[in-house]
Structure formats: C-alpha cells, structure tokens
PDB file of C-alpha atoms in Angstrom:
ATOM      1  CA  MET A 644      81.865 -50.629  77.298  1.00 46.00           C
ATOM      2  CA  ARG A 645      82.576 -54.414  77.643  1.00 45.00           C
ATOM      3  CA  ILE A 646      85.193 -55.729  74.431  1.00 46.00           C
ATOM      4  CA  SER A 647      85.979 -58.923  73.526  1.00 51.00           C
ATOM      5  CA  SER A 648      88.500 -59.096  71.318  1.00 72.00           C
ATOM      6  CA  THR A 649      91.871 -57.783  70.268  1.00 78.00           C
ATOM      7  CA  ALA A 650      91.282 -55.167  67.864  1.00 81.00           C
ATOM      8  CA  SER A 651      88.778 -53.922  70.316  1.00 86.00           C
ATOM      9  CA  GLY A 652      91.049 -53.803  73.042  1.00 87.00           C
ATOM     10  CA  LEU A 653      93.331 -51.917  71.232  1.00 89.00           C
ATOM     11  CA  ALA A 654      90.935 -49.231  69.418  1.00 91.00           C
ATOM     12  CA  ILE A 655      89.486 -48.913  73.159  1.00 92.00           C
ATOM     13  CA  ALA A 656      92.781 -48.075  74.404  1.00 91.00           C
ATOM     14  CA  VAL A 657      94.171 -45.533  72.110  1.00 92.00           C
ATOM     15  CA  LEU A 658      90.545 -43.560  72.653  1.00 94.00           C
ATOM     16  CA  ALA A 659      92.203 -43.889  76.042  1.00 92.00           C
ATOM     17  CA  ALA A 660      95.667 -42.388  75.269  1.00 90.00           C
ATOM     18  CA  ALA A 661      94.047 -39.669  73.519  1.00 91.00           C
ATOM     19  CA  SER A 662      91.848 -39.388  75.395  1.00 91.00           C
ATOM     20  CA  PHE A 663      94.715 -38.555  77.956  1.00 88.00           C
ATOM     21  CA  GLY A 664      97.086 -36.224  75.761  1.00 84.00           C
ATOM     22  CA  THR A 665      93.516 -33.717  75.617  1.00 86.00           C
ATOM     23  CA  SER A 666      95.054 -32.373  78.721  1.00 82.00           C
ATOM     24  CA  GLY A 667      97.844 -31.321  77.882  1.00 76.00           C
ATOM     25  CA  VAL A 668      96.502 -28.191  75.631  1.00 80.00           C
ATOM     26  CA  LEU A 669      94.282 -27.442  78.153  1.00 83.00           C
ATOM     27  CA  MET A 670      95.614 -27.733  81.037  1.00 81.00           C
ATOM     28  CA  LYS A 671      98.774 -25.707  80.432  1.00 80.00           C
ATOM     29  CA  PRO A 672      96.778 -22.511  80.621  1.00 85.00           C
ATOM     30  CA  LEU A 673      95.600 -22.737  83.252  1.00 86.00           C
ATOM     31  CA  LEU A 674      99.320 -23.296  84.666  1.00 82.00           C
ATOM     32  CA  GLU A 675     100.032 -19.877  82.919  1.00 82.00           C
ATOM     33  CA  ALA A 676      97.321 -18.391  84.934  1.00 86.00           C
ATOM     34  CA  GLY A 677      98.755 -19.874  87.940  1.00 86.00           C
ATOM     35  CA  TRP A 678      97.591 -22.541  89.142  1.00 87.00           C
ATOM     36  CA  SER A 679      99.940 -24.860  90.767  1.00 85.00           C
ATOM     37  CA  PRO A 680     100.572 -28.505  89.218  1.00 81.00           C
ATOM     38  CA  ALA A 681      99.127 -30.237  92.164  1.00 82.00           C
ATOM     39  CA  ALA A 682      96.037 -27.931  92.769  1.00 87.00           C
ATOM     40  CA  ALA A 683      94.990 -28.610  88.646  1.00 86.00           C
ATOM     41  CA  VAL A 684      95.571 -31.913  88.620  1.00 85.00           C
ATOM     42  CA  THR A 685      93.234 -32.276  91.971  1.00 90.00           C
ATOM     43  CA  ALA A 686      90.882 -30.130  90.475  1.00 91.00           C
ATOM     44  CA  ARG A 687      90.887 -32.605  87.290  1.00 89.00           C
ATOM     45  CA  ALA A 688      90.676 -35.568  90.064  1.00 91.00           C
ATOM     46  CA  ILE A 689      87.462 -33.865  91.764  1.00 93.00           C
ATOM     47  CA  GLY A 690      85.959 -32.857  88.788  1.00 93.00           C
ATOM     48  CA  GLY A 691      85.913 -36.698  86.647  1.00 93.00           C
ATOM     49  CA  ALA A 692      85.113 -38.282  90.136  1.00 93.00           C
ATOM     50  CA  ILE A 693      81.941 -35.388  89.878  1.00 95.00           C
ATOM     51  CA  ILE A 694      81.849 -36.261  86.574  1.00 94.00           C
ATOM     52  CA  LEU A 695      81.373 -39.632  87.147  1.00 94.00           C
ATOM     53  CA  LEU A 696      79.603 -39.866  89.913  1.00 93.00           C
ATOM     54  CA  PRO A 697      75.806 -40.225  88.924  1.00 94.00           C
ATOM     55  CA  ILE A 698      77.048 -42.615  86.125  1.00 94.00           C
ATOM     56  CA  THR A 699      78.643 -45.082  88.478  1.00 94.00           C
ATOM     57  CA  LEU A 700      75.564 -44.706  90.914  1.00 93.00           C
ATOM     58  CA  VAL A 701      73.343 -46.510  87.579  1.00 93.00           C
ATOM     59  CA  ALA A 702      76.179 -49.167  87.612  1.00 92.00           C
ATOM     60  CA  LEU A 703      76.125 -50.427  91.104  1.00 91.00           C
ATOM     61  CA  ARG A 704      72.693 -50.839  91.366  1.00 90.00           C
ATOM     62  CA  GLY A 705      72.780 -54.315  92.501  1.00 86.00           C
ATOM     63  CA  LYS A 706      75.794 -54.792  91.800  1.00 87.00           C
ATOM     64  CA  TRP A 707      77.615 -53.576  95.543  1.00 91.00           C
ATOM     65  CA  ASP A 708      78.412 -56.723  96.324  1.00 91.00           C
ATOM     66  CA  ALA A 709      80.647 -56.840  93.523  1.00 90.00           C
ATOM     67  CA  LEU A 710      81.981 -53.235  94.950  1.00 91.00           C
ATOM     68  CA  TRP A 711      82.921 -55.022  98.039  1.00 91.00           C
ATOM     69  CA  ARG A 712      84.471 -58.314  96.456  1.00 90.00           C
ATOM     70  CA  ALA A 713      86.799 -55.906  94.421  1.00 89.00           C
ATOM     71  CA  ARG A 714      86.967 -53.580  97.433  1.00 90.00           C
ATOM     72  CA  TRP A 715      90.898 -53.574  98.447  1.00 91.00           C
ATOM     73  CA  ARG A 716      91.570 -53.900  94.021  1.00 91.00           C
ATOM     74  CA  VAL A 717      89.049 -49.456  93.864  1.00 92.00           C
ATOM     75  CA  LEU A 718      91.308 -49.207  97.159  1.00 94.00           C
ATOM     76  CA  ILE A 719      94.517 -49.379  95.632  1.00 93.00           C
ATOM     77  CA  MET A 720      93.342 -47.330  92.377  1.00 92.00           C
ATOM     78  CA  GLY A 721      92.127 -44.274  93.992  1.00 93.00           C
ATOM     79  CA  VAL A 722      95.540 -43.988  96.601  1.00 93.00           C
ATOM     80  CA  VAL A 723      97.957 -45.772  93.901  1.00 92.00           C
ATOM     81  CA  GLY A 724      97.126 -45.836  90.498  1.00 88.00           C
ATOM     82  CA  VAL A 725      95.281 -41.607  90.243  1.00 89.00           C
ATOM     83  CA  ALA A 726      96.859 -39.838  93.578  1.00 88.00           C
ATOM     84  CA  SER A 727     100.352 -41.877  93.949  1.00 89.00           C
ATOM     85  CA  THR A 728     101.340 -41.523  90.527  1.00 86.00           C
ATOM     86  CA  GLN A 729     100.879 -37.295  91.129  1.00 80.00           C
ATOM     87  CA  PHE A 730     102.146 -37.264  93.749  1.00 84.00           C
ATOM     88  CA  PHE A 731     105.059 -39.025  93.242  1.00 86.00           C
ATOM     89  CA  TYR A 732     105.578 -36.987  89.862  1.00 81.00           C
ATOM     90  CA  PHE A 733     105.339 -33.426  91.641  1.00 76.00           C
ATOM     91  CA  ALA A 734     107.792 -34.631  94.128  1.00 79.00           C
ATOM     92  CA  ALA A 735     109.651 -35.278  91.324  1.00 81.00           C
ATOM     93  CA  ILE A 736     109.719 -32.153  89.010  1.00 73.00           C
ATOM     94  CA  ARG A 737     110.881 -30.459  91.880  1.00 72.00           C
ATOM     95  CA  THR A 738     114.465 -30.904  91.346  1.00 75.00           C
ATOM     96  CA  VAL A 739     114.727 -32.846  88.019  1.00 76.00           C
ATOM     97  CA  PRO A 740     113.190 -31.721  84.769  1.00 70.00           C
ATOM     98  CA  VAL A 741     109.980 -32.398  83.810  1.00 67.00           C
ATOM     99  CA  SER A 742     110.907 -34.152  80.879  1.00 67.00           C
ATOM    100  CA  THR A 743     113.100 -36.345  82.755  1.00 73.00           C
ATOM    101  CA  ALA A 744     110.621 -37.392  85.350  1.00 76.00           C
ATOM    102  CA  ILE A 745     107.771 -38.196  82.622  1.00 77.00           C
ATOM    103  CA  LEU A 746     110.618 -40.455  80.046  1.00 76.00           C
ATOM    104  CA  ILE A 747     111.306 -42.311  83.737  1.00 82.00           C
ATOM    105  CA  GLU A 748     107.593 -42.965  84.912  1.00 83.00           C
ATOM    106  CA  LEU A 749     106.297 -44.119  81.161  1.00 80.00           C
ATOM    107  CA  LEU A 750     108.889 -46.669  81.935  1.00 83.00           C
ATOM    108  CA  ALA A 751     106.535 -48.685  83.420  1.00 86.00           C
ATOM    109  CA  PRO A 752     105.838 -51.280  80.591  1.00 85.00           C
ATOM    110  CA  LEU A 753     108.857 -52.062  80.445  1.00 85.00           C
ATOM    111  CA  LEU A 754     109.304 -53.004  85.299  1.00 87.00           C
ATOM    112  CA  LEU A 755     106.065 -54.816  83.742  1.00 86.00           C
ATOM    113  CA  VAL A 756     108.321 -57.213  81.201  1.00 85.00           C
ATOM    114  CA  ALA A 757     110.538 -56.613  83.969  1.00 85.00           C
ATOM    115  CA  VAL A 758     108.554 -58.055  87.102  1.00 84.00           C
ATOM    116  CA  VAL A 759     106.728 -61.229  84.357  1.00 80.00           C
ATOM    117  CA  TRP A 760     110.657 -62.471  83.612  1.00 82.00           C
ATOM    118  CA  ALA A 761     111.616 -62.426  87.602  1.00 83.00           C
ATOM    119  CA  ARG A 762     108.633 -64.023  88.765  1.00 82.00           C
ATOM    120  CA  THR A 763     108.437 -66.862  85.880  1.00 78.00           C
ATOM    121  CA  LEU A 764     112.023 -67.225  85.166  1.00 78.00           C
ATOM    122  CA  ARG A 765     111.325 -67.110  81.307  1.00 82.00           C
ATOM    123  CA  MET A 766     112.467 -65.268  79.704  1.00 82.00           C
ATOM    124  CA  PRO A 767     110.616 -62.605  76.985  1.00 81.00           C
ATOM    125  CA  ARG A 768     109.593 -63.624  73.640  1.00 84.00           C
ATOM    126  CA  PRO A 769     112.245 -62.254  71.641  1.00 85.00           C
ATOM    127  CA  LEU A 770     109.691 -60.010  70.329  1.00 84.00           C
ATOM    128  CA  VAL A 771     109.168 -58.518  73.487  1.00 85.00           C
ATOM    129  CA  LEU A 772     112.187 -57.127  73.325  1.00 85.00           C
ATOM    130  CA  ALA A 773     112.230 -56.006  70.364  1.00 87.00           C
ATOM    131  CA  GLY A 774     109.044 -54.513  71.212  1.00 84.00           C
ATOM    132  CA  SER A 775     110.297 -52.629  74.646  1.00 85.00           C
ATOM    133  CA  ALA A 776     113.334 -51.507  72.912  1.00 88.00           C
ATOM    134  CA  LEU A 777     111.463 -49.225  69.537  1.00 87.00           C
ATOM    135  CA  ALA A 778     109.118 -47.837  71.911  1.00 85.00           C
ATOM    136  CA  ILE A 779     111.511 -47.017  74.656  1.00 84.00           C
ATOM    137  CA  VAL A 780     113.507 -45.496  71.817  1.00 86.00           C
ATOM    138  CA  GLY A 781     110.523 -44.023  70.023  1.00 84.00           C
ATOM    139  CA  LEU A 782     109.364 -42.301  73.684  1.00 81.00           C
ATOM    140  CA  VAL A 783     113.206 -40.606  73.910  1.00 80.00           C
ATOM    141  CA  MET A 784     112.608 -39.096  70.165  1.00 82.00           C
ATOM    142  CA  VAL A 785     108.793 -38.007  70.901  1.00 80.00           C
ATOM    143  CA  ILE A 786     109.937 -36.523  74.751  1.00 74.00           C
ATOM    144  CA  GLY A 787     113.510 -35.094  73.357  1.00 71.00           C
ATOM    145  CA  PRO A 788     116.913 -36.428  73.492  1.00 65.00           C
ATOM    146  CA  GLY A 789     117.193 -33.488  76.092  1.00 61.00           C
ATOM    147  CA  SER A 790     115.184 -34.916  78.811  1.00 57.00           C
ATOM    148  CA  ILE A 791     118.037 -37.500  79.918  1.00 59.00           C
ATOM    149  CA  GLY A 792     120.459 -37.172  82.667  1.00 56.00           C
ATOM    150  CA  ALA A 793     118.756 -35.435  85.890  1.00 51.00           C
ATOM    151  CA  PRO A 794     121.766 -35.607  88.691  1.00 63.00           C
ATOM    152  CA  ASP A 795     119.380 -34.793  91.233  1.00 77.00           C
ATOM    153  CA  PRO A 796     118.886 -38.122  93.065  1.00 83.00           C
ATOM    154  CA  ILE A 797     115.875 -37.488  95.012  1.00 84.00           C
ATOM    155  CA  GLY A 798     114.335 -36.187  91.817  1.00 81.00           C
ATOM    156  CA  LEU A 799     114.867 -39.506  90.142  1.00 83.00           C
ATOM    157  CA  LEU A 800     114.132 -41.642  93.322  1.00 88.00           C
ATOM    158  CA  PHE A 801     110.792 -39.806  93.124  1.00 87.00           C
ATOM    159  CA  SER A 802     110.380 -40.314  89.347  1.00 85.00           C
ATOM    160  CA  VAL A 803     111.358 -44.331  90.078  1.00 89.00           C
ATOM    161  CA  LEU A 804     107.908 -44.757  92.622  1.00 92.00           C
ATOM    162  CA  ALA A 805     106.074 -42.929  90.072  1.00 88.00           C
ATOM    163  CA  MET A 806     106.751 -45.424  87.636  1.00 88.00           C
ATOM    164  CA  VAL A 807     106.230 -47.954  89.862  1.00 93.00           C
ATOM    165  CA  ALA A 808     103.119 -46.361  90.844  1.00 92.00           C
ATOM    166  CA  CYS A 809     101.489 -46.057  86.894  1.00 88.00           C
ATOM    167  CA  ALA A 810     103.405 -49.914  86.415  1.00 90.00           C
ATOM    168  CA  VAL A 811     100.434 -50.696  89.193  1.00 91.00           C
ATOM    169  CA  TYR A 812      98.159 -48.640  88.007  1.00 90.00           C
ATOM    170  CA  PHE A 813      98.074 -51.441  84.453  1.00 88.00           C
ATOM    171  CA  VAL A 814      98.530 -54.176  86.855  1.00 88.00           C
ATOM    172  CA  ILE A 815      95.274 -53.566  88.810  1.00 89.00           C
ATOM    173  CA  ALA A 816      93.173 -52.487  85.545  1.00 86.00           C
ATOM    174  CA  ALA A 817      93.194 -55.329  84.162  1.00 82.00           C
ATOM    175  CA  ARG A 818      92.878 -57.671  87.106  1.00 78.00           C
ATOM    176  CA  PRO A 819      89.584 -59.923  86.176  1.00 69.00           C
ATOM    177  CA  SER A 820      86.172 -57.086  86.779  1.00 71.00           C
ATOM    178  CA  ASP A 821      83.974 -59.995  88.998  1.00 76.00           C
ATOM    179  CA  GLY A 822      80.766 -57.974  87.753  1.00 84.00           C
ATOM    180  CA  LEU A 823      82.156 -55.016  88.772  1.00 88.00           C
ATOM    181  CA  PRO A 824      81.586 -52.327  85.986  1.00 89.00           C
ATOM    182  CA  PRO A 825      84.795 -50.719  84.232  1.00 89.00           C
ATOM    183  CA  VAL A 826      82.712 -47.334  84.856  1.00 91.00           C
ATOM    184  CA  ALA A 827      81.970 -47.739  88.218  1.00 92.00           C
ATOM    185  CA  PHE A 828      85.882 -49.159  89.024  1.00 92.00           C
ATOM    186  CA  ALA A 829      86.734 -46.098  87.543  1.00 92.00           C
ATOM    187  CA  GLY A 830      84.699 -43.844  89.219  1.00 93.00           C
ATOM    188  CA  VAL A 831      85.325 -44.799  92.922  1.00 94.00           C
ATOM    189  CA  GLY A 832      88.776 -44.782  92.172  1.00 93.00           C
ATOM    190  CA  LEU A 833      88.856 -41.196  90.978  1.00 94.00           C
ATOM    191  CA  VAL A 834      86.675 -40.244  93.954  1.00 94.00           C
ATOM    192  CA  ILE A 835      89.741 -41.642  96.584  1.00 95.00           C
ATOM    193  CA  GLY A 836      92.399 -40.521  94.681  1.00 93.00           C
ATOM    194  CA  ALA A 837      90.582 -37.134  94.300  1.00 93.00           C
ATOM    195  CA  LEU A 838      89.979 -37.213  98.526  1.00 94.00           C
ATOM    196  CA  THR A 839      93.280 -38.096  99.107  1.00 92.00           C
ATOM    197  CA  LEU A 840      95.026 -35.306  97.106  1.00 90.00           C
ATOM    198  CA  SER A 841      93.097 -33.371  98.530  1.00 90.00           C
ATOM    199  CA  VAL A 842      94.180 -33.790 101.776  1.00 90.00           C
ATOM    200  CA  LEU A 843      98.032 -34.056 100.686  1.00 87.00           C
ATOM    201  CA  ALA A 844      96.625 -30.631  99.339  1.00 85.00           C
ATOM    202  CA  LEU A 845      94.939 -29.081 102.354  1.00 86.00           C
ATOM    203  CA  ILE A 846      97.943 -30.177 104.887  1.00 87.00           C
ATOM    204  CA  GLY A 847     100.140 -28.256 102.737  1.00 82.00           C
ATOM    205  CA  VAL A 848     102.349 -32.001 101.806  1.00 82.00           C
ATOM    206  CA  LEU A 849     101.681 -30.529  97.973  1.00 77.00           C
ATOM    207  CA  PRO A 850     101.180 -26.496  96.701  1.00 80.00           C
ATOM    208  CA  PHE A 851      98.412 -25.544  95.753  1.00 85.00           C
ATOM    209  CA  THR A 852      97.859 -22.250  94.559  1.00 88.00           C
ATOM    210  CA  ALA A 853      94.832 -21.041  91.402  1.00 89.00           C
ATOM    211  CA  THR A 854      93.324 -18.204  90.360  1.00 89.00           C
ATOM    212  CA  PHE A 855      90.226 -17.738  88.227  1.00 90.00           C
ATOM    213  CA  GLY A 856      89.979 -14.854  85.480  1.00 87.00           C
ATOM    214  CA  ASP A 857      90.000 -15.406  81.653  1.00 88.00           C
ATOM    215  CA  LEU A 858      92.366 -17.290  80.057  1.00 86.00           C
ATOM    216  CA  PRO A 859      93.417 -17.402  76.693  1.00 83.00           C
ATOM    217  CA  LEU A 860      92.263 -21.122  74.794  1.00 78.00           C
ATOM    218  CA  LEU A 861      91.940 -21.596  70.925  1.00 74.00           C
ATOM    219  CA  GLY A 862      92.620 -17.713  70.302  1.00 75.00           C
ATOM    220  CA  ALA A 863      89.439 -16.651  72.926  1.00 80.00           C
ATOM    221  CA  MET A 864      89.403 -15.878  75.921  1.00 87.00           C
ATOM    222  CA  LEU A 865      87.542 -17.974  78.044  1.00 87.00           C
ATOM    223  CA  PRO A 866      86.244 -18.806  82.148  1.00 91.00           C
ATOM    224  CA  TRP A 867      89.205 -20.727  83.625  1.00 90.00           C
ATOM    225  CA  TRP A 868      86.537 -23.661  84.295  1.00 91.00           C
ATOM    226  CA  VAL A 869      85.924 -24.739  80.759  1.00 90.00           C
ATOM    227  CA  PRO A 870      89.460 -26.272  80.462  1.00 89.00           C
ATOM    228  CA  LEU A 871      88.634 -27.646  82.931  1.00 91.00           C
ATOM    229  CA  LEU A 872      85.886 -28.794  82.746  1.00 92.00           C
ATOM    230  CA  PHE A 873      86.470 -30.579  79.265  1.00 91.00           C
ATOM    231  CA  VAL A 874      89.925 -32.238  80.785  1.00 90.00           C
ATOM    232  CA  ALA A 875      87.206 -33.822  83.938  1.00 92.00           C
ATOM    233  CA  VAL A 876      84.631 -35.036  81.639  1.00 94.00           C
ATOM    234  CA  VAL A 877      87.513 -36.729  78.403  1.00 93.00           C
ATOM    235  CA  SER A 878      90.986 -36.251  80.193  1.00 89.00           C
ATOM    236  CA  THR A 879      89.884 -37.701  83.080  1.00 91.00           C
ATOM    237  CA  ALA A 880      86.448 -39.674  83.681  1.00 93.00           C
ATOM    238  CA  LEU A 881      86.861 -40.477  79.920  1.00 94.00           C
ATOM    239  CA  ALA A 882      90.462 -41.254  80.015  1.00 92.00           C
ATOM    240  CA  TYR A 883      90.134 -43.812  83.170  1.00 92.00           C
ATOM    241  CA  VAL A 884      86.648 -45.903  81.944  1.00 93.00           C
ATOM    242  CA  ALA A 885      88.152 -46.445  78.526  1.00 93.00           C
ATOM    243  CA  GLY A 886      91.730 -47.291  79.785  1.00 90.00           C
ATOM    244  CA  ILE A 887      90.446 -49.347  82.410  1.00 90.00           C
ATOM    245  CA  THR A 888      88.254 -51.396  79.901  1.00 90.00           C
ATOM    246  CA  ALA A 889      90.921 -51.538  77.388  1.00 89.00           C
ATOM    247  CA  ALA A 890      93.533 -53.161  80.004  1.00 88.00           C
ATOM    248  CA  GLU A 891      90.851 -55.420  81.121  1.00 86.00           C
ATOM    249  CA  SER A 892      90.919 -56.997  77.594  1.00 85.00           C
ATOM    250  CA  LEU A 893      94.683 -56.157  76.413  1.00 85.00           C
ATOM    251  CA  GLY A 894      96.332 -57.469  80.337  1.00 84.00           C
ATOM    252  CA  SER A 895      98.999 -54.965  81.603  1.00 82.00           C
ATOM    253  CA  ARG A 896     101.692 -55.574  79.472  1.00 82.00           C
ATOM    254  CA  LEU A 897      99.981 -54.413  76.070  1.00 86.00           C
ATOM    255  CA  ALA A 898      97.847 -52.027  77.687  1.00 86.00           C
ATOM    256  CA  SER A 899     100.582 -49.970  78.994  1.00 86.00           C
ATOM    257  CA  PHE A 900     102.335 -50.197  75.496  1.00 86.00           C
ATOM    258  CA  ALA A 901      99.527 -48.573  73.904  1.00 87.00           C
ATOM    259  CA  GLY A 902      99.187 -46.405  77.114  1.00 85.00           C
ATOM    260  CA  LEU A 903     102.928 -45.018  74.851  1.00 83.00           C
ATOM    261  CA  LEU A 904     100.854 -43.147  73.102  1.00 86.00           C
ATOM    262  CA  GLU A 905     100.121 -40.635  74.785  1.00 84.00           C
ATOM    263  CA  VAL A 906     102.758 -38.540  74.529  1.00 81.00           C
ATOM    264  CA  VAL A 907     102.276 -39.033  70.761  1.00 83.00           C
ATOM    265  CA  PHE A 908      98.998 -37.951  70.910  1.00 86.00           C
ATOM    266  CA  ALA A 909      99.940 -35.240  73.318  1.00 81.00           C
ATOM    267  CA  ALA A 910     101.952 -33.396  70.767  1.00 80.00           C
ATOM    268  CA  LEU A 911      99.838 -34.041  67.981  1.00 84.00           C
ATOM    269  CA  PHE A 912      96.994 -31.738  69.892  1.00 82.00           C
ATOM    270  CA  ALA A 913     100.180 -29.163  71.221  1.00 79.00           C
ATOM    271  CA  TRP A 914     100.991 -29.039  67.255  1.00 80.00           C
ATOM    272  CA  ILE A 915      97.241 -28.579  65.734  1.00 80.00           C
ATOM    273  CA  LEU A 916      95.564 -26.301  68.908  1.00 77.00           C
ATOM    274  CA  LEU A 917      98.667 -24.548  70.127  1.00 71.00           C
ATOM    275  CA  GLY A 918     101.344 -24.505  67.182  1.00 73.00           C
ATOM    276  CA  GLU A 919     104.012 -26.416  69.085  1.00 71.00           C
ATOM    277  CA  ALA A 920     104.823 -27.954  65.190  1.00 73.00           C
ATOM    278  CA  LEU A 921     106.244 -31.692  64.948  1.00 72.00           C
ATOM    279  CA  GLN A 922     109.860 -31.973  64.790  1.00 77.00           C
ATOM    280  CA  PRO A 923     110.581 -34.778  62.156  1.00 81.00           C
ATOM    281  CA  LEU A 924     112.460 -36.457  64.900  1.00 81.00           C
ATOM    282  CA  GLN A 925     109.260 -36.577  66.422  1.00 78.00           C
ATOM    283  CA  LEU A 926     107.543 -38.239  63.703  1.00 80.00           C
ATOM    284  CA  LEU A 927     109.917 -40.931  63.876  1.00 86.00           C
ATOM    285  CA  GLY A 928     109.530 -41.750  67.812  1.00 84.00           C
ATOM    286  CA  GLY A 929     106.223 -41.928  66.657  1.00 83.00           C
ATOM    287  CA  ALA A 930     106.526 -44.694  63.775  1.00 86.00           C
ATOM    288  CA  LEU A 931     108.868 -46.255  66.472  1.00 87.00           C
ATOM    289  CA  ILE A 932     106.505 -46.749  69.158  1.00 87.00           C
ATOM    290  CA  LEU A 933     103.598 -47.944  66.734  1.00 84.00           C
ATOM    291  CA  GLY A 934     106.039 -50.153  65.895  1.00 87.00           C
ATOM    292  CA  GLY A 935     106.572 -51.352  69.547  1.00 85.00           C
ATOM    293  CA  ILE A 936     103.179 -51.341  69.856  1.00 85.00           C
ATOM    294  CA  ALA A 937     103.013 -53.804  67.398  1.00 84.00           C
ATOM    295  CA  ALA A 938     105.615 -56.581  68.203  1.00 85.00           C
ATOM    296  CA  VAL A 939     104.809 -56.759  72.197  1.00 84.00           C
ATOM    297  CA  LYS A 940     100.908 -57.328  70.580  1.00 79.00           C
ATOM    298  CA  ALA A 941     102.354 -60.298  68.460  1.00 80.00           C
ATOM    299  CA  ALA A 942     103.884 -61.825  70.809  1.00 77.00           C
ATOM    300  CA  GLU A 943     101.057 -61.815  73.149  1.00 69.00           C
ATOM    301  CA  PRO A 944     100.239 -66.036  73.392  1.00 62.00           C
ATOM    302  CA  ALA A 945      97.114 -66.864  71.233  1.00 50.00           C
ATOM    303  CA  ASP A 946      94.911 -68.486  74.893  1.00 44.00           C
ATOM    304  CA  GLY A 947      95.051 -65.028  76.825  1.00 50.00           C
ATOM    305  CA  PRO A 948      97.500 -62.082  77.505  1.00 53.00           C
ATOM    306  CA  VAL A 949     100.563 -62.854  80.355  1.00 51.00           C
ATOM    307  CA  GLU A 950      99.067 -61.342  83.740  1.00 53.00           C
ATOM    308  CA  LEU A 951     101.102 -60.721  86.986  1.00 52.00           C
ATOM    309  CA  PRO A 952      99.952 -62.922  90.041  1.00 48.00           C
ATOM    310  CA  LEU A 953      97.681 -60.781  92.147  1.00 47.00           C
ATOM    311  CA  ALA A 954      96.455 -61.548  95.810  1.00 40.00           C
ATOM    312  CA  GLU A 955      92.769 -60.355  96.206  1.00 38.00           C
ATOM    313  CA  GLY A 956      92.622 -59.148  99.447  1.00 35.00           C
ATOM    314  CA  ARG A 957      96.939 -47.480  88.254  1.00 35.00           C
ATOM    315  CA  ALA A 958      99.788 -43.481  82.109  1.00 37.00           C
ATOM    316  CA  ALA A 959     101.896 -38.584  80.706  1.00 36.00           C
ATOM    317  CA  THR A 960     100.631 -35.800  78.944  1.00 36.00           C
ATOM    318  CA  GLU A 961     103.203 -33.416  77.175  1.00 37.00           C
ATOM    319  CA  ALA A 962     105.991 -32.733  78.940  1.00 38.00           C
ATOM    320  CA  GLN A 963     104.520 -29.177  80.503  1.00 41.00           C
ATOM    321  CA  VAL A 964     102.319 -30.402  81.707  1.00 44.00           C
ATOM    322  CA  PRO A 965     101.553 -33.192  84.933  1.00 43.00           C
ATOM    323  CA  ALA A 966     101.628 -36.535  84.057  1.00 50.00           C
ATOM    324  CA  ARG A 967      98.735 -38.697  84.862  1.00 57.00           C
TER     325      ARG A 967
END
C-alpha cells in the first residue's frame, strides 16, 4: 500500500476514516451486553494485533534492521498513539460526557496547526485558518452542540491529554518510513498498544468486565465474537494500516483533518445499520468538515506537506463508544 499522490493519499485517508467509523455500530452491542469500554477496546487491540501479526512477519523479512531503526517511533506509536489515547479517554469519560471527551480529543488538528505556528513563528495561511474553523464548527454540529460544556476540571484535563496523544499519533504516523512497511509499523504498534492496555487492565487501572453470550446485531442474534472479529479486521487492522499509509503521504496536518471524517462515517453507519436518523444539522456539519479539509489541502505547499520536526531515537467514533 505505497502511495505518492495527494489524491491517492486522500482516498486512503477516507478509507481509514470509514474503517475506524465502523467500530461504533459494532462496539455498541458489546457495551450494551455488559462489556466495559476498556475491555472492548483492549480486546479490539489484541484482535487487530493478532490479525496483522503474520502479515507483519512476512513484511519484515529482510527488513528487521528497518524496524530497529524505527524502534522509538514504533514504541511511541504503540504506547502513545494507541494505548495512551484510549487510557486518557477512558479516564475522561468517568467525569465528563462522552461526547465532550470525543470533541476535545478531535481538536488534535488544531493543536498541530498551533504547534507548527509556534515552532516556525509563521502564521498559518488564511486557508488553513479558515479550514480549521470550518472543520471544528462542522465537528460540533455532527457530534451535537449539546456536547459542549463539562464542568469537571479533571475530566477536561484527561480529555486534553487524549487530544495530545491523538496529535502524536498523526505526527508519528507521518514520519518517513525509512524502509519500514506501513503494515509492519501498524502491526508492531498494535502489539505494543495491546500489551500496554492489557497491563493497565490487569493492575486495575482500567475497569475490565466482559460477557460472552449472544447479542443482537443487524436484526439477528449472533455470538459475541462476531462483531469483535469484524472490529479487529476492519476497524483496527485495516484502519491503522490505511491511516499510517495516508499520513505518510499527506503529512500529519492534512491527515489529521481528513481523520475528522471518522465521526461523519460513524454517524452515517449508525443511521444505516442502527436506524439512528441523521439530523439536518449533522448533514450540514459533515459538509463543513469536507469544506475544511478542502481548504487545508489547497493550502499545502507545492513541494510537500508541512511537518513538525521530530528527533528520532498515534483518531473517533460516535459519541456512545470509545474513541480511537
């Protein structure tokens, strides 16, 4: 899955957003059946890691030196981009509304714009500022204006930390591969993330409960592992590989804005599969997000995306389920 053009990169980014967005409708029956969010997402990460493991081993044949060179990048992806984003999100939703935590986490594109501004001391182009405004207003419309406002400062702090971890995911994913295949990067990162989440669950930092009976899905009663398997394959393995591949092509800024489409796809799948009707305000919000992405794309320099410097040594779902 090597790509070079911006158009191809955006297509893969849309695929990643759609893949991540499927987790909502499939995680929801598990949560309603008694699974804790931490248990569901830990099982998701473990499943995704298992799915990608054989492909990762094949992709790494003759390229283990590339993995060693990228060891710090892969470690940060697993611990921060995968595990920390989830950990901070779960800590936040203990005291603030789920939709508020998601909204703050998905402000990661604005954080990347602000950091580049601070590092370069150059004001972003007007199109970037306009695109940022359009995308964030659209995001609020899709999630719901009622998601704004959370009085608990600790919950807000954890939400901000989840936003930072999400921004790190996009920065790390966008770094030059240096010979490491995206599928291997995603596979090893998921293994590290799954191990980190498992340790947090085992020591009691994350609440971990699960049930193993049949549950309703798409009008039928199916075993608990059916939605989890789909989430592992599509919403995790495919989504992370596609997301990393797109970020390498688009750069962290444009990729993070394209990632906002995840919440649009989540709402769309909830409408199609769960009958949760889309409101006109949500449709308008989706259009504004697309407009924001188009503005940021138009502002990209001709010689390539603007990236944050990084010394070598992790992106949302619908409001009822864990964010990426």
